[in-house]
Coordinates of C-alpha atoms in Angstrom, one line a residue:
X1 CA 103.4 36.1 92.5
X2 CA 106.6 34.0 93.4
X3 CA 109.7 36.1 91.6
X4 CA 111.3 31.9 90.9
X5 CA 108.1 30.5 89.4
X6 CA 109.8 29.4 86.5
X7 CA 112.4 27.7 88.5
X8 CA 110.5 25.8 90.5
X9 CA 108.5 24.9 87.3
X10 CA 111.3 24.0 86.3
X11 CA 112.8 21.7 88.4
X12 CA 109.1 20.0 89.1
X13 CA 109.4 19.2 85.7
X14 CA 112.4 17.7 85.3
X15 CA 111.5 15.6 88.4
X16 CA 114.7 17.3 90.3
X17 CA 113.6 16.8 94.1
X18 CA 117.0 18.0 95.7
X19 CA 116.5 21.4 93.6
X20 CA 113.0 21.6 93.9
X21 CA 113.4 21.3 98.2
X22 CA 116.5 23.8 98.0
X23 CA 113.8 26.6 97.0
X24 CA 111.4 25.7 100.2
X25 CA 112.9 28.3 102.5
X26 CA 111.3 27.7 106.2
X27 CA 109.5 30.8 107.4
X28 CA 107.8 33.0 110.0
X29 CA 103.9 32.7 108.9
X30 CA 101.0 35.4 110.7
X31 CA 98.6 32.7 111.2
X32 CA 95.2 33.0 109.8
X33 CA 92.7 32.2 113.0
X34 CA 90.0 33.1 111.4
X35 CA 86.5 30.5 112.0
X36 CA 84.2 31.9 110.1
X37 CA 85.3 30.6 106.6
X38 CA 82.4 29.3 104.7
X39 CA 84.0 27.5 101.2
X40 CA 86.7 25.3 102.0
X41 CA 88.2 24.8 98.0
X42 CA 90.4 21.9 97.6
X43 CA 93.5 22.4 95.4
X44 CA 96.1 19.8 94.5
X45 CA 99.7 20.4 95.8
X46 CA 101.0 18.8 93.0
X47 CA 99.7 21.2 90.8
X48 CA 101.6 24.4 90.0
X49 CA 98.8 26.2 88.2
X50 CA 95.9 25.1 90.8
X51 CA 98.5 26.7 93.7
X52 CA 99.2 30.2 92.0
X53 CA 95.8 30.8 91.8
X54 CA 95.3 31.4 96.0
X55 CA 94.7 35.0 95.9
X56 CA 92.5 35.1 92.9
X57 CA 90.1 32.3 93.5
X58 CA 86.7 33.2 95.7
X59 CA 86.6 30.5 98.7
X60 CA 87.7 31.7 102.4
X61 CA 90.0 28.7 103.4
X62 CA 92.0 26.8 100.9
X63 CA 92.7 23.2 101.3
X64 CA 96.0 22.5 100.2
X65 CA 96.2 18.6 99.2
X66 CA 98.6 16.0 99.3
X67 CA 96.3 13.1 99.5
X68 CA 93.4 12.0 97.5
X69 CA 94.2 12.8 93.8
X70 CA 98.1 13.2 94.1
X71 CA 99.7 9.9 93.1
X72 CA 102.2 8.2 95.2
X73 CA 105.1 9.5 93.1
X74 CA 104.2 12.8 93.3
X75 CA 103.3 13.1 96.7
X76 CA 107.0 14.5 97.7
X77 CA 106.9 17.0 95.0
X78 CA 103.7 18.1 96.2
X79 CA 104.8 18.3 100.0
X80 CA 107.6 20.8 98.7
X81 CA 105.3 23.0 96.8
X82 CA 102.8 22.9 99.3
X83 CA 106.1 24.2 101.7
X84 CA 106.9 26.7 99.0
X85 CA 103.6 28.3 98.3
X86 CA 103.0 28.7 102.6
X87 CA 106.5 30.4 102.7
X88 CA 105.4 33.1 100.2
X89 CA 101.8 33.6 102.0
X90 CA 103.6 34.9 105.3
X91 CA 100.0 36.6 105.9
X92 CA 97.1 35.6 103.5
X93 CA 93.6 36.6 104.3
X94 CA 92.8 33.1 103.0
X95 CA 92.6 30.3 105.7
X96 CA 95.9 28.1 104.4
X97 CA 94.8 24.4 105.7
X98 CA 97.1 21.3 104.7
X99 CA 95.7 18.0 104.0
X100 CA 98.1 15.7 105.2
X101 CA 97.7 11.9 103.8
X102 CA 96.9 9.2 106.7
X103 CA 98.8 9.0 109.8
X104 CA 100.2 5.5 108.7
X105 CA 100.9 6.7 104.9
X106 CA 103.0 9.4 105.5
X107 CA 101.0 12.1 107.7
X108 CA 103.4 11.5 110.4
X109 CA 106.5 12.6 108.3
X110 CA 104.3 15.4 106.2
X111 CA 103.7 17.1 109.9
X112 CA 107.0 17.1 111.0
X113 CA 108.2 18.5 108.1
X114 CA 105.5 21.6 107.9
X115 CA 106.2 22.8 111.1
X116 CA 108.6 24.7 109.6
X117 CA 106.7 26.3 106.9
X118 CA 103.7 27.1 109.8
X119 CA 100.0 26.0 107.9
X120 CA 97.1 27.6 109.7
X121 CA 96.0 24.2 110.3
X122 CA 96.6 20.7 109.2
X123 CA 93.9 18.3 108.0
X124 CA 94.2 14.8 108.5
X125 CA 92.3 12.1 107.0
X126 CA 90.8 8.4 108.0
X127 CA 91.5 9.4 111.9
X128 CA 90.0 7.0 114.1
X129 CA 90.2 7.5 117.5
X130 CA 91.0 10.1 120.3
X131 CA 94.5 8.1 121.0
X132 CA 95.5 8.7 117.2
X133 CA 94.2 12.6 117.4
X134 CA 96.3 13.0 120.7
X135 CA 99.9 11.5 119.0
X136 CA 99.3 14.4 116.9
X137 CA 100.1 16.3 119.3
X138 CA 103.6 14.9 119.7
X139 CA 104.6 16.7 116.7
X140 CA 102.3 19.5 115.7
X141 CA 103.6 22.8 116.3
X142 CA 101.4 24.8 119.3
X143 CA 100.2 27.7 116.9
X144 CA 98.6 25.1 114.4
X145 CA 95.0 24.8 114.4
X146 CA 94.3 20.5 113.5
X147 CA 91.4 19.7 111.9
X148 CA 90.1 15.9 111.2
X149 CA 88.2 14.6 108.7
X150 CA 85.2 12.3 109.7
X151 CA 86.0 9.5 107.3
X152 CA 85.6 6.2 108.9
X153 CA 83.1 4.3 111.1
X154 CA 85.6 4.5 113.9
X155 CA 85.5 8.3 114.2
X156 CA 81.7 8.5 113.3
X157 CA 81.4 6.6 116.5
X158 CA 84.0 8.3 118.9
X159 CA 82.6 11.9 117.1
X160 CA 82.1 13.6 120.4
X161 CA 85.3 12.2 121.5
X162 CA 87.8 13.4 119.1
X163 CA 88.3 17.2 120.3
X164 CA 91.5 16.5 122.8
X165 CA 92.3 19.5 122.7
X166 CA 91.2 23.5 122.2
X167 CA 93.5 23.2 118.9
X168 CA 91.2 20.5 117.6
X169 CA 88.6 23.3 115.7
X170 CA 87.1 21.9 112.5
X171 CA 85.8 18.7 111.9
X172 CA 84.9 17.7 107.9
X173 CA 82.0 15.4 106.6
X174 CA 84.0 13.2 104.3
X175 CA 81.2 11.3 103.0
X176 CA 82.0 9.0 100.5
X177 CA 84.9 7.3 102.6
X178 CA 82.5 7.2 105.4
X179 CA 80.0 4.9 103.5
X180 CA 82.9 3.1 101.6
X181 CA 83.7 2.4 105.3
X182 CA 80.3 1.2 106.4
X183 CA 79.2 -0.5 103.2
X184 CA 76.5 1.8 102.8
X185 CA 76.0 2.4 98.4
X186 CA 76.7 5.4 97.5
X187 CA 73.3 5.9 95.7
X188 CA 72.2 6.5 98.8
X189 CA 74.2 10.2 99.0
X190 CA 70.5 12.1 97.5
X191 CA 69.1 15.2 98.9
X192 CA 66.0 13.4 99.5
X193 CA 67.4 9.9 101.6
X194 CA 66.1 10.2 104.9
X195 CA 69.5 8.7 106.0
X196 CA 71.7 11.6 104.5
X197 CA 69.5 14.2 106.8
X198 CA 70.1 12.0 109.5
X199 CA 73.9 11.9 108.6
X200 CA 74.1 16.0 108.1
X201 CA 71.8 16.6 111.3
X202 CA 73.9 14.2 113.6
X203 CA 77.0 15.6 112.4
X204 CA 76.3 19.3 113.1
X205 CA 74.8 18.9 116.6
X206 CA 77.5 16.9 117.7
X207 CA 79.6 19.0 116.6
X208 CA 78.1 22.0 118.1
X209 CA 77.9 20.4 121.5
X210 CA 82.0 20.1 121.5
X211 CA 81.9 23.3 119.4
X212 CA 84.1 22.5 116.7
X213 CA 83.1 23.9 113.4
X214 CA 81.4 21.2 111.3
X215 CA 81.8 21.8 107.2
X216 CA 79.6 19.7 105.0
X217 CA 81.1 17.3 102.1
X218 CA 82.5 18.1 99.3
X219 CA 79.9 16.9 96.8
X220 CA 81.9 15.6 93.4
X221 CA 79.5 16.4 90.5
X222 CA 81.0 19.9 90.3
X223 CA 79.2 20.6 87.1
X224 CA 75.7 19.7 88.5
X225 CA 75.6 23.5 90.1
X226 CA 71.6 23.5 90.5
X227 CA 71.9 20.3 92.6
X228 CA 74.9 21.7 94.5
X229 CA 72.7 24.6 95.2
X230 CA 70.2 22.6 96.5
X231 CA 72.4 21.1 98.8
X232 CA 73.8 24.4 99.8
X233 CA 69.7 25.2 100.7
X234 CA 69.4 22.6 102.6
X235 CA 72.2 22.8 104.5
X236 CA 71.9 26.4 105.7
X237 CA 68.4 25.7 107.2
X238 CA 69.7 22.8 109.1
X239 CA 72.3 25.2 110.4
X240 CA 75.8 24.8 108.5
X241 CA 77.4 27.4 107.6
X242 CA 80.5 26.1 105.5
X243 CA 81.3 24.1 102.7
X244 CA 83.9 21.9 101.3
X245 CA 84.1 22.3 97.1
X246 CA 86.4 21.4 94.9
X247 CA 85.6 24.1 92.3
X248 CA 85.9 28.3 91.9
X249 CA 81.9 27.9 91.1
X250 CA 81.2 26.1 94.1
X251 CA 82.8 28.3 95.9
X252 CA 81.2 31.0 94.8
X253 CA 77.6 29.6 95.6
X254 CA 78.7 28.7 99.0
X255 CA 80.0 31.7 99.5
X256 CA 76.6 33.7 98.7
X257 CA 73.8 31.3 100.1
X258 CA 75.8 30.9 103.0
X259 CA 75.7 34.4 103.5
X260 CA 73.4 36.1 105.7
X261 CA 71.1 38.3 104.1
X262 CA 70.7 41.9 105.0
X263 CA 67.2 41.3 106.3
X264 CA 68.2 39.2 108.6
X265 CA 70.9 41.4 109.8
X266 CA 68.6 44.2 109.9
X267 CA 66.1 42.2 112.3
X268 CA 69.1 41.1 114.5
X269 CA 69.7 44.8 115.2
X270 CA 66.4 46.0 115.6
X271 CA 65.8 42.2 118.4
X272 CA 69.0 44.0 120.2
X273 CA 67.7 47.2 120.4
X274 CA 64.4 46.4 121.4
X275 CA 65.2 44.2 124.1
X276 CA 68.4 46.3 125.3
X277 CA 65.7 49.2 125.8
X278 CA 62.9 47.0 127.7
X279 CA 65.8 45.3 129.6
X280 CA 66.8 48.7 131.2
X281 CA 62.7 49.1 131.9
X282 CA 62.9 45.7 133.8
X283 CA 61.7 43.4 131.3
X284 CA 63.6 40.6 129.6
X285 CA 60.7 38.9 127.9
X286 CA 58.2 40.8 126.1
X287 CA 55.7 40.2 122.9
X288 CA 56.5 42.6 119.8
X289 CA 53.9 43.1 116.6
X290 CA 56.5 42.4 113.7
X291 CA 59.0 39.9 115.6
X292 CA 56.8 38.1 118.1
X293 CA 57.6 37.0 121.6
X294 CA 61.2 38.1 122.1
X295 CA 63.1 37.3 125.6
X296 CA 67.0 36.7 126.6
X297 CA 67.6 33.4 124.0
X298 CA 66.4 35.5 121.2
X299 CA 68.3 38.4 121.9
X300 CA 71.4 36.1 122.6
X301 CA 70.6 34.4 119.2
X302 CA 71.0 38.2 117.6
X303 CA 73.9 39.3 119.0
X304 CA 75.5 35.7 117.9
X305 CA 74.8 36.6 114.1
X306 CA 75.5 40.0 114.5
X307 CA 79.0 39.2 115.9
X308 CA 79.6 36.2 113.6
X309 CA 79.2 39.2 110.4
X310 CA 81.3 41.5 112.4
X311 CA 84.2 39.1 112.0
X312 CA 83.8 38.5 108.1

């Protein structure tokens, strides 16, 4: 851990900005490319405690936040930690993603300033368009992945639009701005609402078709794990494979139902096998007792997971 903790406790609690910046030291960062994160754990930037807890915690991308939940007076505290804790991760096997606040709150000036400090990626919220994804680019720094959060009606409608750019990677499912923004009650966020399996559905295709990684919403009743799980179930069948949570025990649920289970692995290699051998006999698409009819999308389909697990 940081060998001036207690200093920069210190001067966070005595509110001493000037001495608080003078310990963000800007920094050469390995970034962390890695796509196939499957918990995305929010953690407040304002807090010291949630921040030292990066290595420890089990989620494979950490959202570092400086918006929702950090009040307006401790938002400039927070962006210097934030720049503090990303200087002493100069290589973390953790995906290190900063959630900037709105473009016209202060995401502008939060960019500019974390160039320096190099975040895998930047997150920003309650985008709208492609022309407000693309002045991004006027300030990101090349190496940074961005990532958007799909927040308003706006974005919901330009969805397929907003990837400008092969930086643009990960879009996120922020679901209760998005019905705040349409008017749609929040009552209507149930596992069994037609209209939230239309929302999760439309969301992942699209997504898939611009292939950008799409991670679900963070659902808020962190204590309600059974129902979280549930979620989690019906996610994975639909196809997601990542999470946002705002909890270690979330995390850790995503983390194992997301994973793929060794059966499945298991019949992925034995698919490749079988049709790798019958390929070389001059058949691409043949009928087998245990796995059924197997041709060139089912093989392709196996060597997909297969990779995908090579990589975690």
């Amino acid at each position: 851990m940081l060998n001036n903790l207690k200093e920069i406790q210190a001067a966070y609690d005595s509110r001493d900005l000037v001495a608080l910046d003078a310990l963000a030291t800007p920094t050469y960062r390995m970034i962390n490319r890695r796509k196939d994160f499957r918990s995305a754990l929010m953690l407040s930037c304002n807090n010291i405690d949630h921040l030292t807890k990066i290595e420890s915690v089990e989620a494979d991308c950490i959202i570092l936040n400086l918006e929702d939940g950090v009040s307006k007076e401790d938002k400039p505290f927070g962006l210097v930690l934030c720049a503090i804790f990303l200087s002493y991760y100069k290589k973390c096997d953790k995906k290190l993603v900063v959630r900037v606040n709105a473009l016209n709150e202060g995401g502008f000036e939060e960019i500019a300033y974390l160039n320096q400090f190099m975040p895998d990626a930047i997150r920003v919220p309650k985008i709208k368009n492609p022309k407000e994804v693309e002045s991004v680019y006027a300030l990101l720094d090349e190496k940074t992945e961005l990532h958007l959060s799909i927040e308003t009606k706006e974005a919901w409608n330009n969805l397929a639009l907003l990837k400008v750019d092969k930086r643009v990677t990960t879009f996120y499912l922020g679901i209760l701005d998005l019905f705040a923004d349409m008017n749609l009650p929040q009552s209507l966020i149930n596992i069994d609402n037609p209209t939230m399996t239309y929302i999760l559905s439309h969301f992942l295709i699209t997504c898939k078709t611009i292939d950008v990684k799409a991670v679900s919403f963070v659902y808020q009743e962190f204590k309600k794990l059974d129902e979280f799980e549930r979620w989690i179930s019906l996610e994975k069948i639909m196809g997601y494979d990542s999470k946002g949570c705002i909890s270690p025990e979330q995390a850790k649920l995503v983390n194992k139902k997301f994973a793929d289970e060794e059966r499945e692995i298991m019949r992925a290699k034995t698919i490749i096998k079988l049709f790798e051998l019958k390929r070389e006999e001059g058949m691409t698409g043949f009928e087998d007792d245990e796995y059924g009819y197997i041709d060139e999308p089912i093989y392709k389909g196996a060597l997909a997971l297969l990779n995908k697990n090579k990589q975690e």
